[in-house]
Short mmCIF file of C-alpha atoms and ligand atoms in Angstrom, two decimals:
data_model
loop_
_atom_site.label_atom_id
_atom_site.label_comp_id
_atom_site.label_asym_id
_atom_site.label_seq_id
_atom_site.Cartn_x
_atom_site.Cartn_y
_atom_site.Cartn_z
CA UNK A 4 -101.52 145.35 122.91
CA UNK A 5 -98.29 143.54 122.76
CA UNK A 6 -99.79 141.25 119.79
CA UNK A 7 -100.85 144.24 117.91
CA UNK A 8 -97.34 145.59 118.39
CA UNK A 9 -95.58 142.68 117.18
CA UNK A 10 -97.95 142.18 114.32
CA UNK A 11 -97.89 145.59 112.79
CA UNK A 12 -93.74 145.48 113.95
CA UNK A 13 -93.72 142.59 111.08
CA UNK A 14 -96.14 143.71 108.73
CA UNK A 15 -94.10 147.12 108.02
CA UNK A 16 -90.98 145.42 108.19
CA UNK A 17 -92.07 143.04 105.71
CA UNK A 18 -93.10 145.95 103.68
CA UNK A 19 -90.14 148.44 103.96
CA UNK A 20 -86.94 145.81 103.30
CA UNK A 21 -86.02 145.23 107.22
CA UNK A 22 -85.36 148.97 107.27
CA UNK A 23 -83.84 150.03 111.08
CA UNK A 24 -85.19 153.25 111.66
CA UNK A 25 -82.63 155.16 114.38
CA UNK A 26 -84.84 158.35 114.78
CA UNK A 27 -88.41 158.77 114.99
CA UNK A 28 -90.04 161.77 113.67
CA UNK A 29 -93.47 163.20 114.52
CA UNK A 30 -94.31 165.92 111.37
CA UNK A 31 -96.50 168.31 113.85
CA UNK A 32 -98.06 171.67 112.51
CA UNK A 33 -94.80 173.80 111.19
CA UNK A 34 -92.73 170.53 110.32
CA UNK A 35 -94.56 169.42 107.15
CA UNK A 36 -91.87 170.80 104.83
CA UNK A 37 -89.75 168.60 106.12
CA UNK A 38 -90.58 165.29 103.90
CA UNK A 39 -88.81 167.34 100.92
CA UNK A 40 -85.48 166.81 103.11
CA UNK A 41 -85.66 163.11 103.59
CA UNK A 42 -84.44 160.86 100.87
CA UNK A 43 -87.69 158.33 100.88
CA UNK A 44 -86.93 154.85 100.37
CA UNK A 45 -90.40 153.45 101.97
CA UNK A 46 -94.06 155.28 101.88
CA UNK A 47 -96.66 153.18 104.01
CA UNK A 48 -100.20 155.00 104.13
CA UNK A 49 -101.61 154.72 106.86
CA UNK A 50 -104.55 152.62 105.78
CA UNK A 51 -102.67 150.17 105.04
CA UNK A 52 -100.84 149.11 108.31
CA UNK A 53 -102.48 146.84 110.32
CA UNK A 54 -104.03 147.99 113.62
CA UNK A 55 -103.04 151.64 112.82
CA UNK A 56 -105.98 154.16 113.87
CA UNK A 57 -108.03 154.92 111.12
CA UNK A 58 -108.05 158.38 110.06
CA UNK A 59 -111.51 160.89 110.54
CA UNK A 60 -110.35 163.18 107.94
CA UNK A 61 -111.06 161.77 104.59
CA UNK A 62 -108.94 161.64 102.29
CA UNK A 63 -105.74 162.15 104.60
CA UNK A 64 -105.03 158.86 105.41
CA UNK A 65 -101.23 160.33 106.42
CA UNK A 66 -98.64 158.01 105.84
CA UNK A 67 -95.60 156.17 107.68
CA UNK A 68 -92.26 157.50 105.80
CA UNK A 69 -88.75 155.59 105.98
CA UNK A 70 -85.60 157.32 105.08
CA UNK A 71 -82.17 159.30 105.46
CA UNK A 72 -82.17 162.55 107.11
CA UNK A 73 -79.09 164.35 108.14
CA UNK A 74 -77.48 160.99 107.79
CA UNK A 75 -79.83 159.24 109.73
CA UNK A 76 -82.23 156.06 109.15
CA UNK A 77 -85.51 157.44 110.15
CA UNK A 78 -89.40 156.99 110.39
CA UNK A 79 -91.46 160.03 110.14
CA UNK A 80 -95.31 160.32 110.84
CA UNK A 81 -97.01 162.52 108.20
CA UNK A 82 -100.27 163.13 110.07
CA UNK A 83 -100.86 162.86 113.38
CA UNK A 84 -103.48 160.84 115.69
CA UNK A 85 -105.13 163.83 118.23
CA UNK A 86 -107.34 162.82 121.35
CA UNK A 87 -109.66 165.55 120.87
CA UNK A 88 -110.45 163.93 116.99
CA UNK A 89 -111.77 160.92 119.47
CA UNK A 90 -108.94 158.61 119.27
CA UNK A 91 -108.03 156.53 122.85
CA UNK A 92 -104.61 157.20 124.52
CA UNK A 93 -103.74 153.97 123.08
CA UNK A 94 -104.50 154.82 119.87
CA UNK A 95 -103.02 158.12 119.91
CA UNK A 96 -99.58 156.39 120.82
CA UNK A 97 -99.32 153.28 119.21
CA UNK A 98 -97.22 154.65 116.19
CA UNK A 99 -94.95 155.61 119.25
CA UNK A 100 -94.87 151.52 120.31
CA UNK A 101 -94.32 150.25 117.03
CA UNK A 102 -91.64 153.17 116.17
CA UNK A 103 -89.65 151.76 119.59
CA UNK A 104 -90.45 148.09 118.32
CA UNK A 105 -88.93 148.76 115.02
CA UNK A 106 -85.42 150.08 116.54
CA UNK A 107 -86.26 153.64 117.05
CA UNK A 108 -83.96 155.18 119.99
CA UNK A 109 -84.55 159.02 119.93
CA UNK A 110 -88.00 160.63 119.02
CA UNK A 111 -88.58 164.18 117.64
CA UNK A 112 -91.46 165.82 117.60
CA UNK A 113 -93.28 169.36 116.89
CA UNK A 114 -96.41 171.37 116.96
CA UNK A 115 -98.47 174.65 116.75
CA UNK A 116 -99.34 176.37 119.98
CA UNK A 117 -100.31 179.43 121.60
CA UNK A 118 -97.75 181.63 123.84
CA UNK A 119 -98.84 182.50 127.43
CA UNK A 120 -95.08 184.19 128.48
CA UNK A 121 -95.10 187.68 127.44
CA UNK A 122 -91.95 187.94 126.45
CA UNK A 123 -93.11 185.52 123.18
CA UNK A 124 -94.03 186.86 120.19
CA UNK A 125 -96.34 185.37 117.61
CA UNK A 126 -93.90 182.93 114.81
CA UNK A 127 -91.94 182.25 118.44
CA UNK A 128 -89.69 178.96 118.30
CA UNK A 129 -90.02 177.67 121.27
CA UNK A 130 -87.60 174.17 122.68
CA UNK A 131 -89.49 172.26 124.67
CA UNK A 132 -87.77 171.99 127.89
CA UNK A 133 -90.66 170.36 129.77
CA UNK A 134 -94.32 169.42 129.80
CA UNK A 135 -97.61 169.77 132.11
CA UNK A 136 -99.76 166.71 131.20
CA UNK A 137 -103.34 167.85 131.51
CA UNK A 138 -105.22 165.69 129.56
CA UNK A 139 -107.95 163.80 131.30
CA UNK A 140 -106.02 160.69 131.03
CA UNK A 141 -102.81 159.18 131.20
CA UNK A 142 -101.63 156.61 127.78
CA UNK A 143 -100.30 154.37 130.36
CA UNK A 144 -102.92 153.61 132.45
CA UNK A 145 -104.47 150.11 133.02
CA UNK A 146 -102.43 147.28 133.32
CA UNK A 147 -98.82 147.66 132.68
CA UNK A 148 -97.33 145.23 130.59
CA UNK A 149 -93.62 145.19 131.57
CA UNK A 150 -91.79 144.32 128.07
CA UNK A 151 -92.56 147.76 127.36
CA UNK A 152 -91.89 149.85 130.20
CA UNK A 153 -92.15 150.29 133.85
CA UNK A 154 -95.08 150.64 135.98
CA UNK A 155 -94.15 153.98 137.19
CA UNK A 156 -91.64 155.82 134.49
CA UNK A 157 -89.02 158.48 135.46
CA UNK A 158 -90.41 161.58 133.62
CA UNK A 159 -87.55 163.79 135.00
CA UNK A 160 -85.68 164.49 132.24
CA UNK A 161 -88.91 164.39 129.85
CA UNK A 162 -86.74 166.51 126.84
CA UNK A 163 -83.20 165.75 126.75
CA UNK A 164 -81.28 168.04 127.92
CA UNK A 165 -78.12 167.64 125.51
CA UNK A 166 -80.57 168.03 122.94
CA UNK A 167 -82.02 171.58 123.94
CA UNK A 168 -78.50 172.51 124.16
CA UNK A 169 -77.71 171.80 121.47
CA UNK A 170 -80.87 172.62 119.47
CA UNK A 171 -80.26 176.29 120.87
CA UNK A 172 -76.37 176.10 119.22
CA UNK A 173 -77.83 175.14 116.04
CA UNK A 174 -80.18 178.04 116.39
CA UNK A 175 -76.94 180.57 116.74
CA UNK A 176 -75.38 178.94 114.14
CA UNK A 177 -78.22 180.07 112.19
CA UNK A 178 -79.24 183.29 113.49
CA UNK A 179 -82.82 181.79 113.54
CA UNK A 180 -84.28 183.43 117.16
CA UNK A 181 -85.14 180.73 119.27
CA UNK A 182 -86.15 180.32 123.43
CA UNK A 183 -87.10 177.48 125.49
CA UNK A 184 -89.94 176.44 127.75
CA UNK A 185 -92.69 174.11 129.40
CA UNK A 186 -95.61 173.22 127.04
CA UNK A 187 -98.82 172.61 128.52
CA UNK A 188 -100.73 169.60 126.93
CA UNK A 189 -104.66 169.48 127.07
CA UNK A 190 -107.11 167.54 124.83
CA UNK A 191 -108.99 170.65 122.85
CA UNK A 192 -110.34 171.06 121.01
CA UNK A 193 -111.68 174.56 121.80
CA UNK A 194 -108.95 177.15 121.95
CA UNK A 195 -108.35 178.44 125.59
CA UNK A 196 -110.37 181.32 127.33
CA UNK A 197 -108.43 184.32 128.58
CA UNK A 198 -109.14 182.72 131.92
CA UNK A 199 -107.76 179.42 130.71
CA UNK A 200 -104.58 181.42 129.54
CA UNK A 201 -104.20 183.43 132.57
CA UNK A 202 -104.11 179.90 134.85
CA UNK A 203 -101.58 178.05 132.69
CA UNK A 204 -99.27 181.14 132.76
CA UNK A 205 -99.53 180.63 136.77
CA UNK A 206 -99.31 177.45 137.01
CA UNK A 207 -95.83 177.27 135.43
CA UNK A 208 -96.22 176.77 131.22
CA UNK A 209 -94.88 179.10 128.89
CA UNK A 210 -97.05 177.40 125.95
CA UNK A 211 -100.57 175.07 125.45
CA UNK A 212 -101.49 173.07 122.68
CA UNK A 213 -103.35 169.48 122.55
CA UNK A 214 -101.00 167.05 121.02
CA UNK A 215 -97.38 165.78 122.19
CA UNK A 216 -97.77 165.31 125.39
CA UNK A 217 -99.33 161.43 124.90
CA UNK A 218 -96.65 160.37 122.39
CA UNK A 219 -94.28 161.72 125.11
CA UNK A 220 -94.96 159.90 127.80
CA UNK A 221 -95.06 156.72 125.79
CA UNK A 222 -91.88 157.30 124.37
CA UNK A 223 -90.20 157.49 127.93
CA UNK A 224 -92.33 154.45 129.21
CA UNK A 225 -90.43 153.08 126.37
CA UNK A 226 -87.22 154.09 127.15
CA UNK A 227 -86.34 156.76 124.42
CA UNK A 228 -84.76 160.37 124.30
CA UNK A 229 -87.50 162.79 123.30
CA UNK A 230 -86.83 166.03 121.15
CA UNK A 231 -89.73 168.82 120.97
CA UNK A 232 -89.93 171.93 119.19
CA UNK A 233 -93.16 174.43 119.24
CA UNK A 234 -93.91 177.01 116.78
CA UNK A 235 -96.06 179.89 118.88
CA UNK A 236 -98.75 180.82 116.19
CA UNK A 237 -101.01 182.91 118.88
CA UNK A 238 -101.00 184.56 122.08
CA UNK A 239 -102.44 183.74 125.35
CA UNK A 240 -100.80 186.82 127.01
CA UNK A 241 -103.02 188.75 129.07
CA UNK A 242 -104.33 191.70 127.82
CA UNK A 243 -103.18 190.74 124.41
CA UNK A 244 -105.47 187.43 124.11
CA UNK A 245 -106.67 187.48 120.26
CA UNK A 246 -109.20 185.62 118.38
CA UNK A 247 -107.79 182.72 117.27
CA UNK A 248 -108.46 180.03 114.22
CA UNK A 249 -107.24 177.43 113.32
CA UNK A 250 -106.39 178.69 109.75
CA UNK A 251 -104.27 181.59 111.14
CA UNK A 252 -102.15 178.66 113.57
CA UNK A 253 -101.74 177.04 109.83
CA UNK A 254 -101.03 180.59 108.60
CA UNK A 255 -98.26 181.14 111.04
CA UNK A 256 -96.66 178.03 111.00
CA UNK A 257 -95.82 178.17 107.70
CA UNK A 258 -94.49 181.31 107.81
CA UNK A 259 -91.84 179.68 110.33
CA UNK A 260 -91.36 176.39 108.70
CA UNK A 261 -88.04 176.72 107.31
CA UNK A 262 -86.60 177.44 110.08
CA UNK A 263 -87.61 174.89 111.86
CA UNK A 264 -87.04 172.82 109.02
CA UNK A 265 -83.61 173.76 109.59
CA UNK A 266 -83.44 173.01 113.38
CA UNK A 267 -84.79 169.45 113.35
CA UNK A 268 -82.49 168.33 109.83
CA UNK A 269 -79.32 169.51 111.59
CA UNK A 270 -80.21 168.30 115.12
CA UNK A 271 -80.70 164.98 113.59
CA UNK A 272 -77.80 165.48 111.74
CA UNK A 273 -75.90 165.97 115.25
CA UNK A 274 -77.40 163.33 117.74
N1 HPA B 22 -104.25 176.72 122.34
C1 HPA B 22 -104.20 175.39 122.17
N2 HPA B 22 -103.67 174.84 121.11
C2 HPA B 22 -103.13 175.62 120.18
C3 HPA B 22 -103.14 176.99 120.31
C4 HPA B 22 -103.74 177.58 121.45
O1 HPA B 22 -103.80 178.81 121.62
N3 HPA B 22 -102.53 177.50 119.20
C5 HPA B 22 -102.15 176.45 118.45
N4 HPA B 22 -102.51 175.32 119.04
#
Protein backbone atom coordinates (compact mmCIF):
# COMPACT_ATOMS: atom_id res chain seq x y z
CA UNK A 1 0.00 0.00 0.00
CA UNK A 2 2.76 2.31 0.87
CA UNK A 3 4.05 2.08 -2.95
CA UNK A 4 0.69 2.89 -4.22
CA UNK A 5 0.68 5.85 -1.84
CA UNK A 6 3.85 7.23 -2.84
CA UNK A 7 3.20 6.65 -6.49
CA UNK A 8 -0.15 8.31 -6.83
CA UNK A 9 1.50 11.08 -3.98
CA UNK A 10 3.88 11.91 -7.17
CA UNK A 11 1.74 11.41 -9.98
CA UNK A 12 -0.83 14.26 -8.72
CA UNK A 13 1.84 16.34 -7.61
CA UNK A 14 3.41 16.17 -10.85
CA UNK A 15 0.11 17.06 -12.25
CA UNK A 16 -1.18 19.93 -9.99
CA UNK A 17 2.28 22.28 -9.78
CA UNK A 18 3.58 20.86 -6.20
CA UNK A 19 0.32 22.26 -4.85
CA UNK A 20 0.27 21.78 -0.64
CA UNK A 21 -3.12 21.11 0.10
CA UNK A 22 -3.73 22.25 4.09
CA UNK A 23 -7.42 20.98 4.27
CA UNK A 24 -8.99 18.04 2.93
CA UNK A 25 -12.50 18.09 1.87
CA UNK A 26 -14.89 15.17 1.40
CA UNK A 27 -18.08 16.76 -0.92
CA UNK A 28 -20.78 14.23 0.82
CA UNK A 29 -24.59 14.43 -0.13
CA UNK A 30 -25.63 18.30 0.83
CA UNK A 31 -21.97 19.69 0.15
CA UNK A 32 -21.91 19.57 -3.66
CA UNK A 33 -22.56 23.30 -4.02
CA UNK A 34 -19.64 23.86 -2.55
CA UNK A 35 -17.07 23.55 -5.70
CA UNK A 36 -18.73 27.04 -6.86
CA UNK A 37 -16.86 28.51 -3.62
CA UNK A 38 -13.41 27.24 -4.29
CA UNK A 39 -11.20 29.13 -6.65
CA UNK A 40 -9.94 25.86 -8.81
CA UNK A 41 -6.49 25.94 -9.83
CA UNK A 42 -6.17 21.92 -10.44
CA UNK A 43 -9.14 19.40 -11.71
CA UNK A 44 -7.81 15.66 -11.67
CA UNK A 45 -10.70 13.12 -12.69
CA UNK A 46 -10.60 10.48 -11.10
CA UNK A 47 -9.76 8.13 -13.93
CA UNK A 48 -6.92 9.49 -14.36
CA UNK A 49 -4.94 9.03 -11.04
CA UNK A 50 -3.15 6.11 -10.70
CA UNK A 51 -4.37 3.39 -8.30
CA UNK A 52 -7.53 5.48 -7.55
CA UNK A 53 -10.77 3.11 -7.33
CA UNK A 54 -12.48 3.03 -10.40
CA UNK A 55 -15.84 4.38 -10.37
CA UNK A 56 -19.31 1.88 -10.88
CA UNK A 57 -21.35 4.72 -11.92
CA UNK A 58 -20.65 5.55 -15.47
CA UNK A 59 -20.07 8.46 -16.48
CA UNK A 60 -19.20 10.00 -12.92
CA UNK A 61 -15.79 9.40 -12.79
CA UNK A 62 -15.76 12.33 -9.79
CA UNK A 63 -12.79 14.22 -9.72
CA UNK A 64 -9.83 15.32 -7.27
CA UNK A 65 -10.15 19.35 -6.96
CA UNK A 66 -7.16 21.70 -5.71
CA UNK A 67 -7.81 25.16 -4.57
CA UNK A 68 -8.45 28.24 -2.13
CA UNK A 69 -11.30 28.15 0.14
CA UNK A 70 -11.83 30.57 2.91
CA UNK A 71 -8.19 31.28 2.44
CA UNK A 72 -7.12 27.94 2.54
CA UNK A 73 -5.03 25.51 0.09
CA UNK A 74 -7.32 22.62 -0.20
CA UNK A 75 -8.19 19.20 -1.90
CA UNK A 76 -11.75 18.35 -2.24
CA UNK A 77 -13.25 14.90 -3.34
CA UNK A 78 -16.18 15.39 -5.76
CA UNK A 79 -17.64 11.88 -5.51
CA UNK A 80 -17.21 9.61 -3.05
CA UNK A 81 -15.95 5.78 -2.84
CA UNK A 82 -19.02 3.81 -0.64
CA UNK A 83 -18.47 0.13 0.71
CA UNK A 84 -21.86 -0.88 -0.02
CA UNK A 85 -21.05 0.11 -4.11
CA UNK A 86 -18.40 -2.97 -3.43
CA UNK A 87 -15.31 -1.08 -2.91
CA UNK A 88 -12.66 -2.69 -0.03
CA UNK A 89 -11.93 -0.59 3.13
CA UNK A 90 -8.79 0.11 1.45
CA UNK A 91 -10.21 1.37 -1.39
CA UNK A 92 -12.78 3.33 0.22
CA UNK A 93 -9.89 5.28 2.10
CA UNK A 94 -7.08 5.60 0.01
CA UNK A 95 -7.99 9.21 -1.21
CA UNK A 96 -7.78 9.71 2.68
CA UNK A 97 -3.81 8.27 2.51
CA UNK A 98 -2.81 10.13 -0.36
CA UNK A 99 -4.72 13.45 0.93
CA UNK A 100 -2.35 12.99 4.37
CA UNK A 101 0.67 12.12 1.94
CA UNK A 102 0.18 15.25 0.02
CA UNK A 103 0.32 17.65 3.27
CA UNK A 104 -3.24 17.53 4.28
CA UNK A 105 -3.57 18.25 8.23
CA UNK A 106 -7.36 18.70 8.95
CA UNK A 107 -10.14 16.72 7.02
CA UNK A 108 -13.80 17.79 6.54
CA UNK A 109 -16.32 15.83 5.63
CA UNK A 110 -20.32 15.54 5.15
CA UNK A 111 -23.25 13.41 4.32
CA UNK A 112 -27.03 12.59 4.08
CA UNK A 113 -28.57 10.61 6.87
CA UNK A 114 -31.57 9.68 8.62
CA UNK A 115 -32.50 11.13 12.28
CA UNK A 116 -33.28 8.58 15.06
CA UNK A 117 -33.47 11.51 18.13
CA UNK A 118 -36.85 12.87 18.18
CA UNK A 119 -36.14 16.02 18.86
CA UNK A 120 -34.64 16.20 14.90
CA UNK A 121 -36.54 17.32 12.32
CA UNK A 122 -36.22 16.41 8.67
CA UNK A 123 -33.44 19.30 6.76
CA UNK A 124 -31.73 18.86 10.55
CA UNK A 125 -27.91 20.01 10.58
CA UNK A 126 -26.48 17.89 12.59
CA UNK A 127 -22.23 18.32 13.95
CA UNK A 128 -20.86 15.29 14.26
CA UNK A 129 -19.66 14.96 17.70
CA UNK A 130 -18.91 11.23 17.53
CA UNK A 131 -19.27 7.99 15.63
CA UNK A 132 -20.44 4.17 16.16
CA UNK A 133 -18.42 2.16 13.58
CA UNK A 134 -20.66 -0.68 12.51
CA UNK A 135 -19.50 -1.71 9.41
CA UNK A 136 -18.47 -5.31 9.11
CA UNK A 137 -14.93 -4.32 8.94
CA UNK A 138 -12.42 -2.12 10.15
CA UNK A 139 -10.00 0.02 7.10
CA UNK A 140 -7.17 -0.75 9.30
CA UNK A 141 -7.11 -4.17 9.66
CA UNK A 142 -4.30 -6.55 8.49
CA UNK A 143 -0.93 -5.70 8.92
CA UNK A 144 -0.14 -2.31 10.13
CA UNK A 145 2.41 -0.57 8.39
CA UNK A 146 3.81 1.96 10.91
CA UNK A 147 4.84 5.07 8.56
CA UNK A 148 1.29 5.62 8.53
CA UNK A 149 -0.12 5.18 11.80
CA UNK A 150 -0.20 3.17 14.90
CA UNK A 151 -1.28 -0.26 15.45
CA UNK A 152 -3.95 0.66 17.80
CA UNK A 153 -5.12 4.55 17.16
CA UNK A 154 -6.61 6.82 19.89
CA UNK A 155 -10.18 7.37 18.54
CA UNK A 156 -11.12 9.52 21.61
CA UNK A 157 -11.46 12.66 20.32
CA UNK A 158 -12.72 11.22 16.79
CA UNK A 159 -14.31 15.06 15.81
CA UNK A 160 -12.41 17.85 17.15
CA UNK A 161 -13.77 19.35 19.64
CA UNK A 162 -12.60 23.10 18.94
CA UNK A 163 -14.08 22.52 15.75
CA UNK A 164 -17.78 21.64 16.88
CA UNK A 165 -17.43 24.63 18.94
CA UNK A 166 -16.80 26.52 16.83
CA UNK A 167 -18.86 25.16 13.91
CA UNK A 168 -21.93 25.78 16.37
CA UNK A 169 -20.62 29.80 16.70
CA UNK A 170 -20.58 30.02 13.08
CA UNK A 171 -24.04 28.60 13.08
CA UNK A 172 -25.27 31.67 15.55
CA UNK A 173 -23.51 33.91 13.62
CA UNK A 174 -25.75 32.87 10.97
CA UNK A 175 -28.96 32.11 12.46
CA UNK A 176 -28.77 28.79 10.46
CA UNK A 177 -30.38 26.10 13.30
CA UNK A 178 -27.91 23.66 13.96
CA UNK A 179 -27.40 20.57 16.92
CA UNK A 180 -24.83 18.05 17.46
CA UNK A 181 -24.57 14.30 17.78
CA UNK A 182 -23.14 10.64 17.29
CA UNK A 183 -23.56 9.26 13.72
CA UNK A 184 -23.91 5.71 13.33
CA UNK A 185 -21.93 4.25 10.29
CA UNK A 186 -23.13 0.92 8.57
CA UNK A 187 -22.41 -0.38 5.03
CA UNK A 188 -26.17 -0.15 3.33
CA UNK A 189 -27.22 -0.22 1.27
CA UNK A 190 -30.85 -0.91 2.26
CA UNK A 191 -32.33 1.87 4.34
CA UNK A 192 -32.92 0.77 8.05
CA UNK A 193 -36.10 -1.12 9.36
CA UNK A 194 -38.09 0.53 12.12
CA UNK A 195 -36.46 -2.17 14.19
CA UNK A 196 -33.05 -1.18 12.91
CA UNK A 197 -33.97 2.52 13.92
CA UNK A 198 -35.39 1.72 17.20
CA UNK A 199 -31.80 -0.21 18.22
CA UNK A 200 -29.46 2.55 17.05
CA UNK A 201 -31.55 5.14 19.01
CA UNK A 202 -30.70 2.72 22.14
CA UNK A 203 -27.64 2.02 21.59
CA UNK A 204 -26.47 5.66 21.81
CA UNK A 205 -26.61 7.41 17.93
CA UNK A 206 -28.59 10.27 17.20
CA UNK A 207 -28.08 9.62 13.25
CA UNK A 208 -27.15 6.44 10.59
CA UNK A 209 -25.91 6.65 7.28
CA UNK A 210 -23.20 4.36 5.36
CA UNK A 211 -20.30 6.51 4.48
CA UNK A 212 -17.76 8.57 6.79
CA UNK A 213 -17.10 6.49 9.20
CA UNK A 214 -14.05 4.54 7.02
CA UNK A 215 -12.44 7.80 5.84
CA UNK A 216 -12.59 8.65 9.60
CA UNK A 217 -10.81 6.27 11.07
CA UNK A 218 -8.11 6.48 8.47
CA UNK A 219 -7.73 9.97 8.88
CA UNK A 220 -6.94 9.54 12.72
CA UNK A 221 -4.68 6.41 12.00
CA UNK A 222 -3.07 9.13 10.10
CA UNK A 223 -2.84 11.59 12.51
CA UNK A 224 -5.35 14.36 11.31
CA UNK A 225 -8.19 16.57 12.91
CA UNK A 226 -11.50 15.41 11.46
CA UNK A 227 -14.54 17.84 10.82
CA UNK A 228 -18.15 16.21 10.09
CA UNK A 229 -21.33 17.69 9.33
CA UNK A 230 -24.75 15.60 8.56
CA UNK A 231 -27.69 16.87 6.82
CA UNK A 232 -30.87 14.69 8.39
CA UNK A 233 -32.95 14.10 5.13
CA UNK A 234 -35.37 11.34 6.93
CA UNK A 235 -36.54 10.07 10.09
CA UNK A 236 -35.89 6.99 11.99
CA UNK A 237 -38.03 8.20 14.96
CA UNK A 238 -40.35 5.76 16.22
CA UNK A 239 -43.69 6.03 15.34
CA UNK A 240 -42.79 8.52 12.73
CA UNK A 241 -40.51 6.01 10.54
CA UNK A 242 -41.40 7.05 6.74
CA UNK A 243 -40.73 5.51 3.49
CA UNK A 244 -37.67 6.56 2.41
CA UNK A 245 -35.73 6.97 -1.21
CA UNK A 246 -32.99 7.83 -2.10
CA UNK A 247 -34.28 10.68 -4.40
CA UNK A 248 -36.11 12.38 -1.47
CA UNK A 249 -32.39 12.16 0.77
CA UNK A 250 -31.16 14.07 -2.64
CA UNK A 251 -34.37 16.12 -2.40
CA UNK A 252 -33.67 17.25 1.09
CA UNK A 253 -30.23 17.86 0.94
CA UNK A 254 -30.45 20.29 -1.42
CA UNK A 255 -32.92 22.08 0.13
CA UNK A 256 -30.21 22.56 3.03
CA UNK A 257 -27.16 23.03 0.99
CA UNK A 258 -26.51 26.55 1.43
CA UNK A 259 -26.38 26.46 4.62
CA UNK A 260 -24.13 24.11 4.98
CA UNK A 261 -22.32 25.57 2.28
CA UNK A 262 -21.98 28.31 4.59
CA UNK A 263 -20.79 26.30 7.68
CA UNK A 264 -17.93 24.37 6.08
CA UNK A 265 -16.50 27.83 3.85
CA UNK A 266 -16.33 29.79 7.11
CA UNK A 267 -15.10 26.94 9.37
CA UNK A 268 -12.34 26.56 6.95
CA UNK A 269 -12.03 30.02 6.85
CA UNK A 270 -11.45 29.87 10.82
CA UNK A 271 -9.21 26.72 11.54
N1 LIG B 1 -30.29 5.42 6.71
C1 LIG B 1 -29.05 5.24 6.23
N2 LIG B 1 -28.48 6.10 5.43
C2 LIG B 1 -29.13 7.21 5.10
C3 LIG B 1 -30.40 7.46 5.57
C4 LIG B 1 -31.02 6.51 6.42
O1 LIG B 1 -32.17 6.66 6.87
N3 LIG B 1 -30.80 8.65 5.06
C5 LIG B 1 -29.77 9.10 4.31
N4 LIG B 1 -28.77 8.24 4.34
Amino acid sequence: MLEQIEFTTKSIREKTNNFIPQVGIILGTGLGGLVKEIIVEFALPYNEIPNFPVSTVEGHSGKLIFGELGGKKVIAMQGRFHFYEGYSMQEVTFPVRVMKALGVKTLCVSNASGGMNPKFEVGEIMIINDHINLFPTNPLIGKNIETLGPRFPDMSEAYKKTYVTLAKEIAKENNIKVSEGVYAGLSGPCFETPAEYRYLWRTGADVVGMSTVPEVIVAKHSGMDVFGISIVTDLGVEGVVQNVSHEEVQHIAKMQEPKMTLLMKELIKRI
